[in-house]
mmCIF file of C-alpha atoms and ligand atoms in Angstrom:
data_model
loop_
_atom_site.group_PDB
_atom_site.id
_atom_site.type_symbol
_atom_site.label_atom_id
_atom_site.label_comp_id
_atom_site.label_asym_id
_atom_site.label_seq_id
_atom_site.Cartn_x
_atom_site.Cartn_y
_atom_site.Cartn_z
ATOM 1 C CA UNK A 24 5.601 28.599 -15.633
ATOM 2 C CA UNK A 25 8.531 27.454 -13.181
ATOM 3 C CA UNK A 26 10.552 24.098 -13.670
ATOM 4 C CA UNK A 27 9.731 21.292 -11.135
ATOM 5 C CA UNK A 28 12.187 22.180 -9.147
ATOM 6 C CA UNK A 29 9.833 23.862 -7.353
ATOM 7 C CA UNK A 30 9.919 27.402 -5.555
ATOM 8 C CA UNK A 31 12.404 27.661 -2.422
ATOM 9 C CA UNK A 32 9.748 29.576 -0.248
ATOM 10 C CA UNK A 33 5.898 29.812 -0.439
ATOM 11 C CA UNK A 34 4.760 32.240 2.804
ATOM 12 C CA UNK A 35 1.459 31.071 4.686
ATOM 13 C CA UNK A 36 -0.783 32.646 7.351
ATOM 14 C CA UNK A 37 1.261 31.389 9.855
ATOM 15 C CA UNK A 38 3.557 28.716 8.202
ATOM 16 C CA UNK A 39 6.219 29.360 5.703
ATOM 17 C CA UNK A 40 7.100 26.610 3.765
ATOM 18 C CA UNK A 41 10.718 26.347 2.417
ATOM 19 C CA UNK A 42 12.380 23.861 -0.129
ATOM 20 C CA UNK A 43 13.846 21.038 2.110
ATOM 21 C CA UNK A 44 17.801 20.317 2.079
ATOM 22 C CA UNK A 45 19.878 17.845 3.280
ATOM 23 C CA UNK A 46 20.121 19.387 6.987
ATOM 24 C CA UNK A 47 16.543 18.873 7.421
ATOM 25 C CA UNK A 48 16.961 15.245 7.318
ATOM 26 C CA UNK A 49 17.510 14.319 10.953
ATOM 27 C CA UNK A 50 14.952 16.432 11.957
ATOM 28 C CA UNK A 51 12.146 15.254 9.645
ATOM 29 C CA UNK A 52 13.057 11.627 10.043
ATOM 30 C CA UNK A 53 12.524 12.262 13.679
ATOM 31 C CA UNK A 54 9.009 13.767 13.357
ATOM 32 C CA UNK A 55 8.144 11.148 10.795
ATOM 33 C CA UNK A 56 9.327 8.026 13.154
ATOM 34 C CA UNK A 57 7.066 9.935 16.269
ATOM 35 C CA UNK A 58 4.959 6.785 16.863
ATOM 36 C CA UNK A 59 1.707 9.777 16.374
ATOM 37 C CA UNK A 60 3.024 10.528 12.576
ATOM 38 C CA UNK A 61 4.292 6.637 11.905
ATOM 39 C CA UNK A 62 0.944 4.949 12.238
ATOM 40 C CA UNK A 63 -0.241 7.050 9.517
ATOM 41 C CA UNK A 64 3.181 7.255 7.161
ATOM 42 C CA UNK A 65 4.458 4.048 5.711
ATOM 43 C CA UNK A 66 8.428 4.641 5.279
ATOM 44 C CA UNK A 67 10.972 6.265 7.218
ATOM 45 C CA UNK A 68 11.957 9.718 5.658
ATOM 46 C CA UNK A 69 15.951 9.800 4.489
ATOM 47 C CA UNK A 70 17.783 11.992 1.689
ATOM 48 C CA UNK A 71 16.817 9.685 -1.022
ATOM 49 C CA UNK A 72 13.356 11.378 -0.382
ATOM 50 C CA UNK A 73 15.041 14.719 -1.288
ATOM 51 C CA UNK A 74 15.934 12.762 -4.579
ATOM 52 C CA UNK A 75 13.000 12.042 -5.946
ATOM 53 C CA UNK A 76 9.319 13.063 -7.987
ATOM 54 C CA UNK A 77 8.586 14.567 -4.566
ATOM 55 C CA UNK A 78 9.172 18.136 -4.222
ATOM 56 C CA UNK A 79 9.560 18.578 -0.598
ATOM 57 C CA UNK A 80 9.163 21.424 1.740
ATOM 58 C CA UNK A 81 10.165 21.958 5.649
ATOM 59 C CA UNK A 82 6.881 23.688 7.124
ATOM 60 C CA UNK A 83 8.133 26.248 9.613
ATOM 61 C CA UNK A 84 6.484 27.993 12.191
ATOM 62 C CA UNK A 85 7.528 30.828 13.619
ATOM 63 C CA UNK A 86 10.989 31.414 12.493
ATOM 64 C CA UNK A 87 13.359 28.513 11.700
ATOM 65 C CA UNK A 88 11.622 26.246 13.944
ATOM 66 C CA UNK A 89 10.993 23.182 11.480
ATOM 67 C CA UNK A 90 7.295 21.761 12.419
ATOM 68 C CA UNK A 91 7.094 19.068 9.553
ATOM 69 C CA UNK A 92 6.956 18.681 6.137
ATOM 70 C CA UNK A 93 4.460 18.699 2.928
ATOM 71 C CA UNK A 94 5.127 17.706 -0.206
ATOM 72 C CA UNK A 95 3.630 17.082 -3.510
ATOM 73 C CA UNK A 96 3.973 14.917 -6.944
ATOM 74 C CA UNK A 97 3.050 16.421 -10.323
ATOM 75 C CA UNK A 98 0.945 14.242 -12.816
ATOM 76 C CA UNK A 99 2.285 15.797 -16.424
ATOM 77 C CA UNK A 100 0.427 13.699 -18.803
ATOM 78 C CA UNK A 101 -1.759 16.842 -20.007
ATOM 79 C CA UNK A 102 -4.715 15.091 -20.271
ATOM 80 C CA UNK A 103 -4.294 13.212 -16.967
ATOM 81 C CA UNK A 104 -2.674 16.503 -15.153
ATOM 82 C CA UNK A 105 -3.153 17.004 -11.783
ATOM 83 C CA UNK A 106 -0.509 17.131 -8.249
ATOM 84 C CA UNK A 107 -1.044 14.684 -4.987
ATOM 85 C CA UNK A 108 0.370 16.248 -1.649
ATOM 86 C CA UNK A 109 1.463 14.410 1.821
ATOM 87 C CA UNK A 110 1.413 16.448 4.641
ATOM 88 C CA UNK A 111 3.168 15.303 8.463
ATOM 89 C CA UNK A 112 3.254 17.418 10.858
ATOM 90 C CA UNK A 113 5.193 16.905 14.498
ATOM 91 C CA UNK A 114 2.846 15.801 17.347
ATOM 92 C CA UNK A 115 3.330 19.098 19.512
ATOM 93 C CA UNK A 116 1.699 20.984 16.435
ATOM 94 C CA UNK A 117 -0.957 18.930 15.742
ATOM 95 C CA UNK A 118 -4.720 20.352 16.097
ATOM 96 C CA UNK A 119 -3.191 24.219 15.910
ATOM 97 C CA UNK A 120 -4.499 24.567 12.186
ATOM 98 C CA UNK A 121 -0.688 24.446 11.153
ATOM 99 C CA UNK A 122 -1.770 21.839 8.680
ATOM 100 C CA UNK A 123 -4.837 23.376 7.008
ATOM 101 C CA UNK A 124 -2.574 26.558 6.892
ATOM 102 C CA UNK A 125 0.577 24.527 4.859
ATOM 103 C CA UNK A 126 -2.367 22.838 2.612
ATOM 104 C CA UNK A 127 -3.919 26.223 1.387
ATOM 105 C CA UNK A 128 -0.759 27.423 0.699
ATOM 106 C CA UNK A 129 0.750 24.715 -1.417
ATOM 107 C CA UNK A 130 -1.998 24.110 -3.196
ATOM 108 C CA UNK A 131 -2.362 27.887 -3.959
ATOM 109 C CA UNK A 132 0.688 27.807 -5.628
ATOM 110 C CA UNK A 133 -0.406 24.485 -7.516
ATOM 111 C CA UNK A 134 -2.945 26.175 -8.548
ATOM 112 C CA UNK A 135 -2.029 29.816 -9.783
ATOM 113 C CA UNK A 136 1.318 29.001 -10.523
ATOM 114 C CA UNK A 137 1.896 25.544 -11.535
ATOM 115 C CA UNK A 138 -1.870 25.716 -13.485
ATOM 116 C CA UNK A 139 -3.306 22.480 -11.770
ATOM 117 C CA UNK A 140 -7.180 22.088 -12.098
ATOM 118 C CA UNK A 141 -7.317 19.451 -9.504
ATOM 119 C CA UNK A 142 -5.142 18.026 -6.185
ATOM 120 C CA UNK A 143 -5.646 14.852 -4.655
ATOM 121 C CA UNK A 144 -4.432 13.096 -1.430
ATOM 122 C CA UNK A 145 -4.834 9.943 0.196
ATOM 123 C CA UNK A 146 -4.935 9.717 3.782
ATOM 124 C CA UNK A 147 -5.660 6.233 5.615
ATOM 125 C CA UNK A 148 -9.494 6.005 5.198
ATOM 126 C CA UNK A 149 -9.172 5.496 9.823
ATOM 127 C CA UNK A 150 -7.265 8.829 9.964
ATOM 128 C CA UNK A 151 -9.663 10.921 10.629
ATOM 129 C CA UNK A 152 -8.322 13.800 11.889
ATOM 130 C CA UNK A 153 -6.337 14.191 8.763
ATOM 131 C CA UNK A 154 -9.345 13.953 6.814
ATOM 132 C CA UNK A 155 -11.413 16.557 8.831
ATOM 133 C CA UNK A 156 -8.107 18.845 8.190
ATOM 134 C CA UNK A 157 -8.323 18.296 4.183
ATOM 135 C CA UNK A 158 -12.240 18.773 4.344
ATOM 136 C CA UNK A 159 -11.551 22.039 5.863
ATOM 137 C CA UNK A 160 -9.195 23.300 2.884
ATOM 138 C CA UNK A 161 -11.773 22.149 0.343
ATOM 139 C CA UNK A 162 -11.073 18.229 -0.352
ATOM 140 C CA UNK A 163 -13.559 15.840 -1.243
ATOM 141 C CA UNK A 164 -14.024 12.426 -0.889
ATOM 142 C CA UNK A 165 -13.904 10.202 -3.856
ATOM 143 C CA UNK A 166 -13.530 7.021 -2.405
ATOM 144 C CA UNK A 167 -12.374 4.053 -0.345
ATOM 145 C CA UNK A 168 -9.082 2.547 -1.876
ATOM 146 C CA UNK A 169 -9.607 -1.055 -0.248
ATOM 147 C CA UNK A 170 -6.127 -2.452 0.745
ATOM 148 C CA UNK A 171 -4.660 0.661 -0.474
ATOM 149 C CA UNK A 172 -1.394 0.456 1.412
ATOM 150 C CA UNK A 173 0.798 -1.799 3.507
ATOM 151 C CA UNK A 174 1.424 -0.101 7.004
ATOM 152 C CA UNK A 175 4.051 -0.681 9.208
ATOM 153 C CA UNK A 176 2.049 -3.328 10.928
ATOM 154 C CA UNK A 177 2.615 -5.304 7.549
ATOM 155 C CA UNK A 178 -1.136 -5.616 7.209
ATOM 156 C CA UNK A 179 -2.824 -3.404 4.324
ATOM 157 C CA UNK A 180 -5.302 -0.980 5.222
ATOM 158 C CA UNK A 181 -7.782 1.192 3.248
ATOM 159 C CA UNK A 182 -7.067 4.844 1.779
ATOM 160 C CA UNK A 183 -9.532 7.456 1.186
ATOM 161 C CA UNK A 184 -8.916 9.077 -2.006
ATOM 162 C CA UNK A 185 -10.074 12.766 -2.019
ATOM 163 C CA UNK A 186 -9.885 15.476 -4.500
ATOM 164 C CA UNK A 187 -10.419 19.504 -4.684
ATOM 165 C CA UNK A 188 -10.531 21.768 -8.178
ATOM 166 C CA UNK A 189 -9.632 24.837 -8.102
ATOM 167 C CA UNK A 190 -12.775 26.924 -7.659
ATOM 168 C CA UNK A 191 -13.261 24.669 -4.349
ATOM 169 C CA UNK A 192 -9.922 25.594 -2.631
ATOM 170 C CA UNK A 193 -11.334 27.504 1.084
HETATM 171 C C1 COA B 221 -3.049 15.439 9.592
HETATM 172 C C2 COA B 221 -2.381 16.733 9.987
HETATM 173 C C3 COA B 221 -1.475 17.220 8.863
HETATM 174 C C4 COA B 221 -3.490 17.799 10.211
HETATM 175 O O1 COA B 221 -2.888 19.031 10.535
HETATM 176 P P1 COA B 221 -3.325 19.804 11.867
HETATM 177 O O2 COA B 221 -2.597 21.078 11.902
HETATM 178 O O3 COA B 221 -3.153 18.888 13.039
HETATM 179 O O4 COA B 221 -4.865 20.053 11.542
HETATM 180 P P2 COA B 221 -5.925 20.865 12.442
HETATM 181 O O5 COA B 221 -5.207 21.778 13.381
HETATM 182 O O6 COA B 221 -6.938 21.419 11.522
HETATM 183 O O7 COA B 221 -6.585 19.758 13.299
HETATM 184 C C5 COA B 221 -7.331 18.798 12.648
HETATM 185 C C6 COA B 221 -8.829 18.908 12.919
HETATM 186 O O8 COA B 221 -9.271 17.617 13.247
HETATM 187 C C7 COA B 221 -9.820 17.620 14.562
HETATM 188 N N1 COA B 221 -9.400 16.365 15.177
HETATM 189 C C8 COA B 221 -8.380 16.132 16.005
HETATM 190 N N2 COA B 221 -8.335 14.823 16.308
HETATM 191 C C9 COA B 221 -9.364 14.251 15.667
HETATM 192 C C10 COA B 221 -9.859 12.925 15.575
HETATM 193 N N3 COA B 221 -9.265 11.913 16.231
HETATM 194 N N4 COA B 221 -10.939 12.697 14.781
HETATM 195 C C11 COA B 221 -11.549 13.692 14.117
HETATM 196 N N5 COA B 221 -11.125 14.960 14.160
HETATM 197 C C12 COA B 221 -10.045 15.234 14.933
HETATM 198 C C13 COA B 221 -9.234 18.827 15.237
HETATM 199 O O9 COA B 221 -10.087 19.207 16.303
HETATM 200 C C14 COA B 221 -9.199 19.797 14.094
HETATM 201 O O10 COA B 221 -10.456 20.354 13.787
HETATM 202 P P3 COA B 221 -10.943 21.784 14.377
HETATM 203 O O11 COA B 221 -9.864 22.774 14.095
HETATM 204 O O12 COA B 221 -12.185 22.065 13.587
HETATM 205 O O13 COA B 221 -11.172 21.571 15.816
HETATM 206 C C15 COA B 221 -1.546 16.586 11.296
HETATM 207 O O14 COA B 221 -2.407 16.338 12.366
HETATM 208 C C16 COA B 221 -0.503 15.478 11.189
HETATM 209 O O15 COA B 221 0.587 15.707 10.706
HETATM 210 N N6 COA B 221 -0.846 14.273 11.688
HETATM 211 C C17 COA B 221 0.087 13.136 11.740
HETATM 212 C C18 COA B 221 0.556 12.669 10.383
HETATM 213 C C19 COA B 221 -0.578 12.393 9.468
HETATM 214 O O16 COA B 221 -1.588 11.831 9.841
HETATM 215 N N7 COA B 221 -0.377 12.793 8.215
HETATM 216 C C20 COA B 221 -1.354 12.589 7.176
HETATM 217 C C21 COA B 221 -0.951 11.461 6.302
HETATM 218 S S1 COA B 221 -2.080 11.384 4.923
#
């Protein structure tokens, strides 16, 4: 099985995700500070995100042309084990199944090659086109996480907690 570091490309449909780097900062701070991608994502995105759990991947579409990012957080405790992914996209490729696409794809390789039984993620429980996008890979809901997390607004809203297994990955 491969380290955490994580692989440098994973090849979609359409998308092709590749292990972000330092140049990809400015542009995926810009896509996550679009006012359509920072009423749904808490913090602004800088290197120290590149730093962290999160293994994180630019999402390209069609050639070098950097459309968001997706990442995604291991749980290791073997009896606990399981991996959480965040997905943002940039508003102009929003609603072009971009997202679905970068979903199946990293969770494929959670999956078959990191030997996850279950993913979860937790969009805003109002964000419902991100949910209809995760319903379409194969998530389920679990459950409303009341006052889940603190928006930008500074008030806390509610998360939906959704999981997929394996055999339930479409
Ligand atoms: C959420 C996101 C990753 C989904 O990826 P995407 O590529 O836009 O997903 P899709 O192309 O499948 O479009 C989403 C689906 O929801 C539908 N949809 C669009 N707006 C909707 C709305 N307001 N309510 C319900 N469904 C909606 C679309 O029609 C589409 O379904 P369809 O293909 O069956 O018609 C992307 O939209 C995004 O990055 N949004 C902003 C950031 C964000 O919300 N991130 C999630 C944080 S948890």
């Amino acid at each position: 099985m491969e380290s955490n570091n994580g692989p440098l490309l994973l090849a979609g449909q359409r998308v092709v995700l590749r292990r972000a780097n330092l140049a990809d900062v400015p542009r995926l701070a810009a896509i996550i500070e679009s006012p359509e991608v920072s009423q749904w994502w808490g913090t602004p995105f800088t290197e120290r995100d590149l730093e962290g759990e999160e293994v994180v991947f630019a999402v390209e579409v069609g050639g070098d042309d950097v459309a968001g990012l997706i990442q995604y957080y291991e749980e290791n405790e073997p009896d606990y084990r399981s991996a959480g992914i965040d997905i943002a996209l940039a508003p102009e490729q929003h609603g072009r199944g971009h997202g679905p696409d970068a979903l199946r794809t990293l969770a494929r390789y959670l999956f078959e090659q990191r030997g996850h039984h279950r993913l979860t993620i937790d969009p805003a429980a109002a964000n419902t086109r991100a949910i209809a996008a995760y319903s379409k890979v194969g998530f389920k809901p679990v459950g409303v996480m009341r006052r889940y997390e603190r928006g930008r607004d500074g008030n806390w809203h509610d998360g939906l907690l959704m999981d997929m297994l394996h055999e339930e990955l479409c």
